Amino acid sequence: MKTETVLEWIDREMVIAIIRGVGPGQILDTARAIKAGGISNMEITFDHGTPEGIGDTLESIRRVKAGLGDQVNVGAGTVLTAEEAELAAEAGAEYMISPGMDPAVIRRTKELGKISIPGALTPTEVCKAWDCGADFVKMFPAGVLGLEYLKAVRGPLRHIPMCAVGGISPENIGLFLDAGIRCFGIGGNLVSVEAVRRGDFHKLTQAAIGYRQAVCRWQENGRGER
């Protein structure tokens, strides 16, 4: 998928579903359920907690790409090293999301022709990530930082597109959009690992619908122009 298309897809839907703790055996049903709710951007996170975690993550990316193809926009999350960016790109990931700001990961991601979304906490980190080539800067953890903090950081840095992760709900997402946040990563509030384990994929679809409706309401109110 072309880089421009990946960015347009994220900009249009504004929500990236964070899939964490779901193994290869249930990943395709999970992705289909999220897609059925209207969300096509999906971040499959690296699991660094087990010996087989990295391999399982790569297999999950491959399965979603093979099963849904260009119906979905798949990225890799918790990318901590340049090597992981390379492995994820080989598996089919279109973008790399990290909890922190590592220039080596950003640069390698861009060399691979992929979208870079590193994490940042301070204005200094935001500027450094942007200077290194980031396409979006992930403000994490947004729920802890708070809306007023994000507004203050965005004030002098409006030229840098920001993605908020953590503490975002359908009820408050409009406030973050009003503050100029461009996109959102939504984890447990959207992708419940417990629901996946029970086979209750309908719950994921309903959660995705809730977020899509919230974004659409904001757009329909005439606030969707950037």
CSV table of C-alpha atoms in Angstrom, one decimal:
chain,number,residue,atom,x,y,z
A,1,MET,CA,0.0,0.0,0.0
A,2,LYS,CA,1.3,3.5,-0.9
A,3,THR,CA,2.4,5.7,2.0
A,4,GLU,CA,0.0,8.4,1.0
A,5,THR,CA,-2.9,5.9,1.1
A,6,VAL,CA,-1.9,4.7,4.6
A,7,LEU,CA,-1.8,8.2,5.9
A,8,GLU,CA,-5.1,9.1,4.3
A,9,TRP,CA,-6.8,6.0,5.8
A,10,ILE,CA,-5.6,7.0,9.3
A,11,ASP,CA,-6.7,10.6,8.8
A,12,ARG,CA,-10.1,9.6,7.5
A,13,GLU,CA,-11.1,7.1,10.2
A,14,MET,CA,-9.0,8.7,13.0
A,15,VAL,CA,-9.1,5.6,15.1
A,16,ILE,CA,-6.5,2.8,15.3
A,17,ALA,CA,-7.6,-0.3,17.2
A,18,ILE,CA,-4.8,-1.6,19.4
A,19,ILE,CA,-4.8,-5.4,19.4
A,20,ARG,CA,-2.8,-6.6,22.4
A,21,GLY,CA,-2.7,-10.1,24.0
A,22,VAL,CA,-4.5,-11.9,21.1
A,23,GLY,CA,-2.7,-14.9,19.7
A,24,PRO,CA,-2.5,-16.0,16.0
A,25,GLY,CA,-5.4,-18.5,16.5
A,26,GLN,CA,-7.9,-15.7,17.2
A,27,ILE,CA,-6.4,-12.8,15.4
A,28,LEU,CA,-8.4,-13.1,12.2
A,29,ASP,CA,-11.8,-13.3,14.0
A,30,THR,CA,-10.7,-10.3,16.1
A,31,ALA,CA,-9.8,-8.3,13.0
A,32,ARG,CA,-13.0,-9.2,11.2
A,33,ALA,CA,-15.0,-8.1,14.2
A,34,ILE,CA,-13.3,-4.7,14.4
A,35,LYS,CA,-13.7,-4.2,10.7
A,36,ALA,CA,-17.4,-5.1,10.9
A,37,GLY,CA,-17.7,-2.2,13.3
A,38,GLY,CA,-16.2,0.3,10.8
A,39,ILE,CA,-12.6,0.5,11.9
A,40,SER,CA,-10.0,-0.6,9.4
A,41,ASN,CA,-6.8,0.7,11.1
A,42,MET,CA,-5.4,-2.0,13.4
A,43,GLU,CA,-2.2,-2.1,15.4
A,44,ILE,CA,-1.0,-5.6,16.3
A,45,THR,CA,1.4,-5.1,19.2
A,46,PHE,CA,4.7,-7.0,19.7
A,47,ASP,CA,4.6,-9.2,22.8
A,48,HIS,CA,8.0,-9.0,24.5
A,49,GLY,CA,6.9,-11.0,27.5
A,50,THR,CA,7.3,-14.5,26.2
A,51,PRO,CA,10.0,-16.3,24.2
A,52,GLU,CA,7.5,-17.0,21.4
A,53,GLY,CA,5.9,-13.5,21.6
A,54,ILE,CA,7.8,-11.9,18.7
A,55,GLY,CA,7.1,-14.8,16.3
A,56,ASP,CA,3.4,-14.8,17.3
A,57,THR,CA,3.1,-11.1,16.6
A,58,LEU,CA,4.6,-11.5,13.1
A,59,GLU,CA,2.4,-14.5,12.4
A,60,SER,CA,-0.7,-12.5,13.5
A,61,ILE,CA,0.2,-9.7,11.1
A,62,ARG,CA,0.7,-12.2,8.3
A,63,ARG,CA,-2.7,-13.8,8.9
A,64,VAL,CA,-4.6,-10.6,9.0
A,65,LYS,CA,-2.9,-9.4,5.8
A,66,ALA,CA,-3.6,-12.8,4.1
A,67,GLY,CA,-7.2,-12.9,5.3
A,68,LEU,CA,-8.3,-9.3,4.8
A,69,GLY,CA,-5.8,-7.9,2.4
A,70,ASP,CA,-6.3,-4.2,1.6
A,71,GLN,CA,-9.6,-4.1,3.5
A,72,VAL,CA,-7.6,-3.2,6.5
A,73,ASN,CA,-4.6,-1.0,7.3
A,74,VAL,CA,-2.3,-3.0,9.6
A,75,GLY,CA,0.5,-1.7,11.6
A,76,ALA,CA,2.9,-3.1,14.3
A,77,GLY,CA,2.9,-1.8,17.9
A,78,THR,CA,5.4,-1.7,20.7
A,79,VAL,CA,8.2,-1.6,18.1
A,80,LEU,CA,11.3,-1.2,20.2
A,81,THR,CA,14.2,-1.8,17.8
A,82,ALA,CA,15.1,-1.2,14.2
A,83,GLU,CA,15.2,-5.0,13.7
A,84,GLU,CA,11.6,-5.3,14.9
A,85,ALA,CA,10.6,-2.7,12.4
A,86,GLU,CA,12.3,-4.7,9.6
A,87,LEU,CA,10.6,-7.9,10.7
A,88,ALA,CA,7.2,-6.2,10.9
A,89,ALA,CA,7.6,-4.7,7.5
A,90,GLU,CA,8.5,-8.1,6.0
A,91,ALA,CA,5.3,-9.5,7.6
A,92,GLY,CA,3.2,-6.8,6.0
A,93,ALA,CA,2.9,-4.0,8.6
A,94,GLU,CA,2.3,-0.6,7.0
A,95,TYR,CA,3.2,1.5,10.0
A,96,MET,CA,5.3,1.2,13.2
A,97,ILE,CA,4.1,2.5,16.5
A,98,SER,CA,6.3,2.7,19.6
A,99,PRO,CA,5.7,3.7,23.2
A,100,GLY,CA,8.9,5.9,23.2
A,101,MET,CA,11.0,7.9,20.9
A,102,ASP,CA,14.0,6.0,19.4
A,103,PRO,CA,15.7,7.9,16.5
A,104,ALA,CA,17.1,4.6,15.1
A,105,VAL,CA,13.6,3.0,14.9
A,106,ILE,CA,12.1,6.1,13.2
A,107,ARG,CA,14.9,6.3,10.6
A,108,ARG,CA,14.8,2.6,9.8
A,109,THR,CA,11.0,2.8,9.5
A,110,LYS,CA,11.3,5.6,7.0
A,111,GLU,CA,14.1,3.8,5.1
A,112,LEU,CA,11.6,0.9,4.7
A,113,GLY,CA,9.0,3.2,3.2
A,114,LYS,CA,6.7,2.8,6.2
A,115,ILE,CA,4.8,5.2,8.4
A,116,SER,CA,6.4,6.1,11.7
A,117,ILE,CA,4.4,6.9,14.9
A,118,PRO,CA,6.8,7.1,17.9
A,119,GLY,CA,5.7,7.9,21.4
A,120,ALA,CA,6.5,11.1,23.2
A,121,LEU,CA,5.8,12.8,26.5
A,122,THR,CA,7.4,16.2,26.4
A,123,PRO,CA,7.6,19.0,23.9
A,124,THR,CA,11.3,18.2,23.5
A,125,GLU,CA,10.5,14.6,22.6
A,126,VAL,CA,7.8,15.7,20.2
A,127,CYS,CA,10.1,18.0,18.3
A,128,LYS,CA,12.9,15.4,18.2
A,129,ALA,CA,10.6,12.7,16.9
A,130,TRP,CA,9.3,15.1,14.2
A,131,ASP,CA,12.8,16.1,13.2
A,132,CYS,CA,13.8,12.4,12.9
A,133,GLY,CA,11.0,11.9,10.3
A,134,ALA,CA,7.9,10.8,12.3
A,135,ASP,CA,4.6,11.0,10.4
A,136,PHE,CA,2.5,11.3,13.6
A,137,VAL,CA,3.7,11.7,17.2
A,138,LYS,CA,2.0,9.5,19.7
A,139,MET,CA,1.1,11.4,22.9
A,140,PHE,CA,1.3,8.7,25.5
A,141,PRO,CA,-0.2,8.2,28.1
A,142,ALA,CA,-2.9,10.7,27.0
A,143,GLY,CA,-5.3,9.9,29.9
A,144,VAL,CA,-2.6,10.6,32.5
A,145,LEU,CA,-1.3,13.7,30.7
A,146,GLY,CA,-4.8,15.1,30.5
A,147,LEU,CA,-6.5,17.2,27.9
A,148,GLU,CA,-5.2,20.6,29.2
A,149,TYR,CA,-1.6,19.3,28.9
A,150,LEU,CA,-2.1,18.2,25.3
A,151,LYS,CA,-3.7,21.6,24.5
A,152,ALA,CA,-0.7,23.3,26.0
A,153,VAL,CA,1.8,21.2,24.0
A,154,ARG,CA,-0.1,21.6,20.8
A,155,GLY,CA,-0.2,25.4,21.1
A,156,PRO,CA,3.3,26.1,19.7
A,157,LEU,CA,3.5,22.7,17.8
A,158,ARG,CA,0.4,22.8,15.7
A,159,HIS,CA,2.4,21.8,12.6
A,160,ILE,CA,3.1,18.4,14.1
A,161,PRO,CA,0.2,15.9,13.8
A,162,MET,CA,-0.4,14.1,17.1
A,163,CYS,CA,-2.0,10.8,18.0
A,164,ALA,CA,-3.5,10.4,21.5
A,165,VAL,CA,-3.3,7.0,23.2
A,166,GLY,CA,-4.7,6.1,26.6
A,167,GLY,CA,-7.9,7.1,28.3
A,168,ILE,CA,-9.9,7.9,25.1
A,169,SER,CA,-13.6,7.0,25.1
A,170,PRO,CA,-16.5,7.6,22.7
A,171,GLU,CA,-17.7,10.2,25.3
A,172,ASN,CA,-14.5,12.3,25.4
A,173,ILE,CA,-13.0,11.7,21.9
A,174,GLY,CA,-14.7,14.9,20.6
A,175,LEU,CA,-12.9,17.0,23.2
A,176,PHE,CA,-9.6,15.7,22.0
A,177,LEU,CA,-10.5,16.3,18.4
A,178,ASP,CA,-11.5,19.8,19.2
A,179,ALA,CA,-8.0,20.2,20.8
A,180,GLY,CA,-6.5,19.3,17.4
A,181,ILE,CA,-5.5,15.7,18.0
A,182,ARG,CA,-5.5,14.0,14.6
A,183,CYS,CA,-5.9,10.3,15.5
A,184,PHE,CA,-6.3,7.9,18.4
A,185,GLY,CA,-5.0,4.5,19.5
A,186,ILE,CA,-7.7,2.6,21.4
A,187,GLY,CA,-6.8,-0.5,23.3
A,188,GLY,CA,-8.8,-2.3,26.0
A,189,ASN,CA,-11.9,0.0,25.7
A,190,LEU,CA,-12.2,-1.3,22.1
A,191,VAL,CA,-10.4,-4.7,22.0
A,192,SER,CA,-11.3,-6.6,25.1
A,193,VAL,CA,-9.0,-9.6,25.5
A,194,GLU,CA,-11.6,-11.2,27.9
A,195,ALA,CA,-14.3,-10.9,25.1
A,196,VAL,CA,-11.9,-12.5,22.6
A,197,ARG,CA,-11.2,-15.4,24.9
A,198,ARG,CA,-14.9,-16.0,25.4
A,199,GLY,CA,-15.5,-15.8,21.7
A,200,ASP,CA,-17.7,-12.8,22.1
A,201,PHE,CA,-16.5,-11.0,19.0
A,202,HIS,CA,-19.9,-9.1,18.7
A,203,LYS,CA,-18.7,-7.0,21.7
A,204,LEU,CA,-15.7,-5.8,19.7
A,205,THR,CA,-17.9,-4.9,16.8
A,206,GLN,CA,-20.3,-2.9,19.0
A,207,ALA,CA,-17.3,-1.1,20.6
A,208,ALA,CA,-15.9,-0.2,17.2
A,209,ILE,CA,-19.3,1.1,16.1
A,210,GLY,CA,-19.4,3.3,19.2
A,211,TYR,CA,-16.1,4.9,18.4
A,212,ARG,CA,-16.9,5.3,14.7
A,213,GLN,CA,-20.2,7.0,15.5
A,214,ALA,CA,-18.5,9.4,17.9
A,215,VAL,CA,-16.0,10.4,15.2
A,216,CYS,CA,-18.7,10.7,12.6
A,217,ARG,CA,-20.9,12.9,14.8
A,218,TRP,CA,-17.9,15.2,15.3
A,219,GLN,CA,-17.2,15.3,11.6
A,220,GLU,CA,-20.9,15.9,10.7
A,221,ASN,CA,-21.0,18.9,13.1
A,222,GLY,CA,-18.7,20.7,10.7
A,223,ARG,CA,-15.5,20.3,12.8
A,224,GLY,CA,-13.8,17.7,10.5
A,225,GLU,CA,-11.8,20.2,8.5
A,226,ARG,CA,-8.2,20.5,9.5
